[in-house]
Short mmCIF file of C-alpha atoms in Angstrom, two decimals:
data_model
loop_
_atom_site.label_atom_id
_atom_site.label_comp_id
_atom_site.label_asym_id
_atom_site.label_seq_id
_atom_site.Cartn_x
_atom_site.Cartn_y
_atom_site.Cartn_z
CA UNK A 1 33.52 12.71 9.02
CA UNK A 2 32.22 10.41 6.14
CA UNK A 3 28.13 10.02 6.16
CA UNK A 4 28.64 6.62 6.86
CA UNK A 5 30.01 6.98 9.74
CA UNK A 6 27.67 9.41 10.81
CA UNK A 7 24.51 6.64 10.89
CA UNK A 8 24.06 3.34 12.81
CA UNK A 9 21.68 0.97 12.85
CA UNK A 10 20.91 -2.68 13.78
CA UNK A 11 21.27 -4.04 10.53
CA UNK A 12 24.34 -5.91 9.52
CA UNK A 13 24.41 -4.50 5.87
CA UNK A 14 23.25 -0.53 6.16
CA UNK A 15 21.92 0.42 2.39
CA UNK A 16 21.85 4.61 1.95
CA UNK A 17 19.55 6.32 -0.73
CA UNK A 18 20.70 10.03 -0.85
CA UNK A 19 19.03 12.81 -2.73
CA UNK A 20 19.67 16.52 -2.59
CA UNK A 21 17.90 19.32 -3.29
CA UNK A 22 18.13 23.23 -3.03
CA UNK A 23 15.96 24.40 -0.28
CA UNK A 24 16.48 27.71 0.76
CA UNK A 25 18.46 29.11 2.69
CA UNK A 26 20.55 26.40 2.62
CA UNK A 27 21.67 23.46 1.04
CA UNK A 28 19.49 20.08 2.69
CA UNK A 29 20.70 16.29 2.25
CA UNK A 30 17.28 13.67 2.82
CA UNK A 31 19.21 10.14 3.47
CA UNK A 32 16.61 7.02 3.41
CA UNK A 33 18.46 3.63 4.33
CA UNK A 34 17.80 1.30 7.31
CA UNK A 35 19.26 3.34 10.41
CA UNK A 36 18.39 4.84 13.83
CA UNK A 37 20.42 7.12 14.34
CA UNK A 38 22.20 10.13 12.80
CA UNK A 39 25.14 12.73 13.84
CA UNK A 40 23.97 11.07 17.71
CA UNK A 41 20.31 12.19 17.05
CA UNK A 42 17.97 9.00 16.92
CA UNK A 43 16.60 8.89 13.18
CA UNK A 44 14.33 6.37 11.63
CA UNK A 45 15.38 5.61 8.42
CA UNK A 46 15.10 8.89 7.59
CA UNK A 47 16.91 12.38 8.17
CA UNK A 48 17.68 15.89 7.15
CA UNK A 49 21.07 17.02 7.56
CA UNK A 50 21.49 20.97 7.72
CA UNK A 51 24.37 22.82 6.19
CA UNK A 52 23.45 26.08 7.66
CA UNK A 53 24.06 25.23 10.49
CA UNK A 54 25.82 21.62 9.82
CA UNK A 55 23.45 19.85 12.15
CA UNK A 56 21.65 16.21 11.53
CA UNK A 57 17.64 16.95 11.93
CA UNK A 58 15.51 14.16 12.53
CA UNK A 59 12.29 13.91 10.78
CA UNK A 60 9.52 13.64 13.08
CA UNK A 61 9.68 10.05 14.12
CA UNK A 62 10.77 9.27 10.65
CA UNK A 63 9.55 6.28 8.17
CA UNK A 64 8.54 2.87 8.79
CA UNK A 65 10.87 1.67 5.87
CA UNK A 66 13.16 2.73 3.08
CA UNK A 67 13.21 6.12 1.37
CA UNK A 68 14.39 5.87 -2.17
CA UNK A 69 13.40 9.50 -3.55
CA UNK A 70 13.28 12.61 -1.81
CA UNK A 71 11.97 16.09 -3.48
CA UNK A 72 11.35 19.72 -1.37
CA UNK A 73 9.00 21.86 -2.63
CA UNK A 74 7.58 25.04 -1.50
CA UNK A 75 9.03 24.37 2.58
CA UNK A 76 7.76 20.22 1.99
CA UNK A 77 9.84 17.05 1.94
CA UNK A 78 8.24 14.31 -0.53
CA UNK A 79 9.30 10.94 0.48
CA UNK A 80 8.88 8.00 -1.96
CA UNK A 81 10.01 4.56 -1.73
CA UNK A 82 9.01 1.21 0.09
CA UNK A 83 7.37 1.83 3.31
CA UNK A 84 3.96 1.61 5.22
CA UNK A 85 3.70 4.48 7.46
CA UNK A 86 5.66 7.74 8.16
CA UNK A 87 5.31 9.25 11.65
CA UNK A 88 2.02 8.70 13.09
CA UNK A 89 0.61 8.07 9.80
CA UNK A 90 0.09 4.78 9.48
CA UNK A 91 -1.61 4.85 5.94
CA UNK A 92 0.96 6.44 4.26
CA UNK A 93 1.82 4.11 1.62
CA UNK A 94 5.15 4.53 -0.32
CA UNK A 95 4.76 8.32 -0.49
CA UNK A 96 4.39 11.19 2.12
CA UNK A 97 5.05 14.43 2.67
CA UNK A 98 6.64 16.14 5.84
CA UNK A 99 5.61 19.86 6.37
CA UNK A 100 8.48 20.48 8.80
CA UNK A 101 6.41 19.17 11.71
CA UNK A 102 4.19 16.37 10.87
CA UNK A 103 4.05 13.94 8.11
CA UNK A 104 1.10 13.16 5.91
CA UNK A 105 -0.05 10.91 3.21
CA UNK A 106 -0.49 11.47 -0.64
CA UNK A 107 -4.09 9.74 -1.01
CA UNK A 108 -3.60 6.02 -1.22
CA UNK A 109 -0.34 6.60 -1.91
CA UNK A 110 1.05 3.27 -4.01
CA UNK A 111 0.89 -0.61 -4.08
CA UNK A 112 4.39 -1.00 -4.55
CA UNK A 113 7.48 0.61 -4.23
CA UNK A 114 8.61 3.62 -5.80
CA UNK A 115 12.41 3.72 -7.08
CA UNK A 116 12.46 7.53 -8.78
CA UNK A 117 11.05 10.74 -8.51
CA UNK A 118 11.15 14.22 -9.93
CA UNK A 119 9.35 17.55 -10.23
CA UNK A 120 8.14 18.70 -13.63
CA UNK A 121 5.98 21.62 -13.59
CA UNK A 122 3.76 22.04 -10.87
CA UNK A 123 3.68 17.73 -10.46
CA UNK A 124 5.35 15.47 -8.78
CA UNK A 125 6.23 12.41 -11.60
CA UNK A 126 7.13 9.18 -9.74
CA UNK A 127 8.30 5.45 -11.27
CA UNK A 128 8.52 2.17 -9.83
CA UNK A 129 7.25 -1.52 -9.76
CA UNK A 130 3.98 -0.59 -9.32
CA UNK A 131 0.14 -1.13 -10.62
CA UNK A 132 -2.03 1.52 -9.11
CA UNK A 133 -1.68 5.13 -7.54
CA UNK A 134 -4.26 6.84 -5.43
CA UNK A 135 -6.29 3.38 -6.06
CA UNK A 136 -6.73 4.12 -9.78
CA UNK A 137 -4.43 1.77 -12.18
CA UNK A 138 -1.06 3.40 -12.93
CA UNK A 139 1.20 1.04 -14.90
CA UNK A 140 4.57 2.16 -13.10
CA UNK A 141 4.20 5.76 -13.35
CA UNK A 142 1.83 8.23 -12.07
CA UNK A 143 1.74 11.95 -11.05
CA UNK A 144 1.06 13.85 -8.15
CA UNK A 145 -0.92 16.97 -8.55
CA UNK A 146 0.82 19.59 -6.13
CA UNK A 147 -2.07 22.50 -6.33
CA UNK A 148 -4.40 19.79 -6.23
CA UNK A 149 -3.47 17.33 -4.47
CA UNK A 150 -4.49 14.27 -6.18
CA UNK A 151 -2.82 11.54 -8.39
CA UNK A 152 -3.15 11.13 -12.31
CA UNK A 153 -2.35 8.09 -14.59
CA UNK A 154 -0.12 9.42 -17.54
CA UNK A 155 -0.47 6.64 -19.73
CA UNK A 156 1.97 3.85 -17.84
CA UNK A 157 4.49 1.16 -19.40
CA UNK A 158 4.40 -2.08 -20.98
CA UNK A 159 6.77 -5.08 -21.23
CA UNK A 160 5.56 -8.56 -21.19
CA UNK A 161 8.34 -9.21 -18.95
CA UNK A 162 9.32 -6.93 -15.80
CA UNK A 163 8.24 -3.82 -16.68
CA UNK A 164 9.33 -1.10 -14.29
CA UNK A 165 10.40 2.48 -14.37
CA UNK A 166 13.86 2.99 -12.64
CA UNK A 167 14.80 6.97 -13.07
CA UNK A 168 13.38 10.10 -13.91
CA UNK A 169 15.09 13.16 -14.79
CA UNK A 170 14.41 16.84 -16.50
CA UNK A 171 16.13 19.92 -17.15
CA UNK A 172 12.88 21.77 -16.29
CA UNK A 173 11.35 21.86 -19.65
CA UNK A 174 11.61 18.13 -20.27
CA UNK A 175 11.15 14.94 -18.87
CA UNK A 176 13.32 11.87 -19.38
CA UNK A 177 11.87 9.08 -17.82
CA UNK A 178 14.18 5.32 -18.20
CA UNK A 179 13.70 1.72 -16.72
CA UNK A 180 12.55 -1.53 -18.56
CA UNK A 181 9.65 -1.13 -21.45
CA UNK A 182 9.06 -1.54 -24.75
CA UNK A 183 6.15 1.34 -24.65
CA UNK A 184 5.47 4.34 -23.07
CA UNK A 185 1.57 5.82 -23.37
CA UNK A 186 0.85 3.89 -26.14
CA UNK A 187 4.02 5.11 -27.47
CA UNK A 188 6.97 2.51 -28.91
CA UNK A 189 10.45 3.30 -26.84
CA UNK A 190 13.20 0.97 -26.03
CA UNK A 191 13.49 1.71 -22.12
CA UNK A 192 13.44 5.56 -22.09
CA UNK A 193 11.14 8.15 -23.58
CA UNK A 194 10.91 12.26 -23.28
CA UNK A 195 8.01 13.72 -22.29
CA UNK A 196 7.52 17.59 -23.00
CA UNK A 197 4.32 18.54 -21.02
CA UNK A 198 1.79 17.63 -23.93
CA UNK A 199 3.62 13.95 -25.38
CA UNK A 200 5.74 11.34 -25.10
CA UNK A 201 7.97 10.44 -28.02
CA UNK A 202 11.35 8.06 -28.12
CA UNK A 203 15.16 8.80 -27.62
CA UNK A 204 15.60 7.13 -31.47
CA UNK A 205 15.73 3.26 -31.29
CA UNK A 206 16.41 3.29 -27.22
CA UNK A 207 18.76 1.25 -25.41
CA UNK A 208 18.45 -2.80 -25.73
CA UNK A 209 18.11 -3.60 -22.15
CA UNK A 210 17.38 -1.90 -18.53
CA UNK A 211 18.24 1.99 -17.09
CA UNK A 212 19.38 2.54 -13.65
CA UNK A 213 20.19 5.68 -13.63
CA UNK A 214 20.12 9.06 -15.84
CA UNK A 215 20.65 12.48 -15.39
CA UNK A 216 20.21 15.64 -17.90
CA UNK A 217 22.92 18.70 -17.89
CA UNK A 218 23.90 20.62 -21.01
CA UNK A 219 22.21 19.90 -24.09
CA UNK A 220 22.98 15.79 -22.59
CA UNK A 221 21.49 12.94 -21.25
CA UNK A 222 23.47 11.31 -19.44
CA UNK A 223 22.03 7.36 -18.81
CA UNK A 224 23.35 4.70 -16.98
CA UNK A 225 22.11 0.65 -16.75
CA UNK A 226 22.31 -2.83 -17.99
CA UNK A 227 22.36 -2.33 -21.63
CA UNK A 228 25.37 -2.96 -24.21
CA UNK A 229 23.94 -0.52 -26.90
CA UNK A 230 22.03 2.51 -27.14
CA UNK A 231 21.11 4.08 -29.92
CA UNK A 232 21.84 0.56 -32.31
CA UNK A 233 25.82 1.48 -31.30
CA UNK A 234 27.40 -0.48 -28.88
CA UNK A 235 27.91 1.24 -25.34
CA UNK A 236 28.15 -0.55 -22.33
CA UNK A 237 26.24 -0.05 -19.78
CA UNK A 238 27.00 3.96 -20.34
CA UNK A 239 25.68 6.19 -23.10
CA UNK A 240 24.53 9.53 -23.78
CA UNK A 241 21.94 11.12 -25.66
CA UNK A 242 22.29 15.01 -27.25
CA UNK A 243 19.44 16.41 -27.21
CA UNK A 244 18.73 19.93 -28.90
CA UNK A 245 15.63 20.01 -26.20
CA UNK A 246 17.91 20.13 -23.45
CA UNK A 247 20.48 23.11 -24.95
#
């Protein structure tokens, strides 16, 4: 049975966002897409599916829009994306958090949408298309304090033409973060930049146009988007970057 199958919905076109994570004691899919149902269970938009005991889980009474990131930490699904509400929470905005019961905000959550996630640390990094987190300005990225529960500015983007972050990824010692800017904190990089806790610096002379995707394993990232060189080589749309941080 394919996953697709496995989901129905009213919509003509159904769009899934998947992400997985290791939760123990077993292994949990999130799926975010426009559906209501799941494995037979009614799910709204959003659902868990099991493999311990291969069962579809719904999510409370799920999210009142798309999910496009999902992170678990410490027993807690983060839920990022497009949406205004999750559960009974009606001010959740773009970002919430599901304790395994009941789903709550993060502050003020975001004005826009939020493509990309990952954890780095003890924080919860986040990119997307928009200009303020927790009601403080956030040029397309931000930070989500998990001990403290609060949101953080970390410098932002800029492009003079649609600026956005589209993917975040880290090996757990580094961040990687990739989407559409000419600077990152202040710092010059060509749409993606490493962070290491402390600073930002760039991945040499970048990529010349937008990053979809990326994804860091073995002493590579791995980056995927709209570009036809990367690193002043050509490389379409595909490239990747060795990086002694990542070995």
């Amino acid at each position: 049975m394919t996953l697709m199958k496995t989901l129905s919905g009213a919509a003509a076109g159904l769009a899934l966002c998947a992400g997985a994570a290791i939760a123990e004691p077993a292994l949990i899919f999130d799926l975010g897409g426009k559906f209501d149902k799941a494995g037979g269970e009614t799910a709204q938009n959003i659902v868990r599916w099991n493999s311990g005991d291969d069962t579809w889980v719904p999510l409370g009474s799920g999210i009142n829009g798309r999910v496009f990131s999902p992170e678990v930490h410490d027993g807690n699904l983060y839920a990022f994306g497009r949406f205004l509400g999750a559960g009974d929470v009606l001010t959740a905005r773009n970002a919430a958090r599901f304790d395994g019961t009941s789903w709550h905000e993060l502050g003020a959550g975001t004005d826009q949408v939020i493509w990309t996630s990952a954890r780095f640390y003890n924080e919860l990094y986040v990119g997307g298309d928009f200009d303020s987190a927790g009601g403080f300005a956030a040029n397309q990225l931000a930070r989500w304090n998990l001990d403290g529960g609060e949101w953080s500015d970390i410098g932002g983007i800029r492009r003079d033409f649609l600026p956005g972050v589209n993917a975040i990824a880290t090996n757990g010692r580094t961040l990687y973060v990739g989407g559409s800017f000419d600077t990152i904190a202040g710092i010059e990089a060509r749409n993606v930049a490493r962070f290491d806790g402390a600073d930002w610096s760039p991945l040499g002379s970048g990529v010349d146009n937008f990053i979809y995707e990326m994804a860091a394993s073995e002493g590579k990232l791995f980056v995927a988007g709209a570009f036809t060189s990367a690193g002043s080589k050509p490389s379409i749309y595909f490239g990747i970057y060795y990086d002694p941080l990542l070995g």
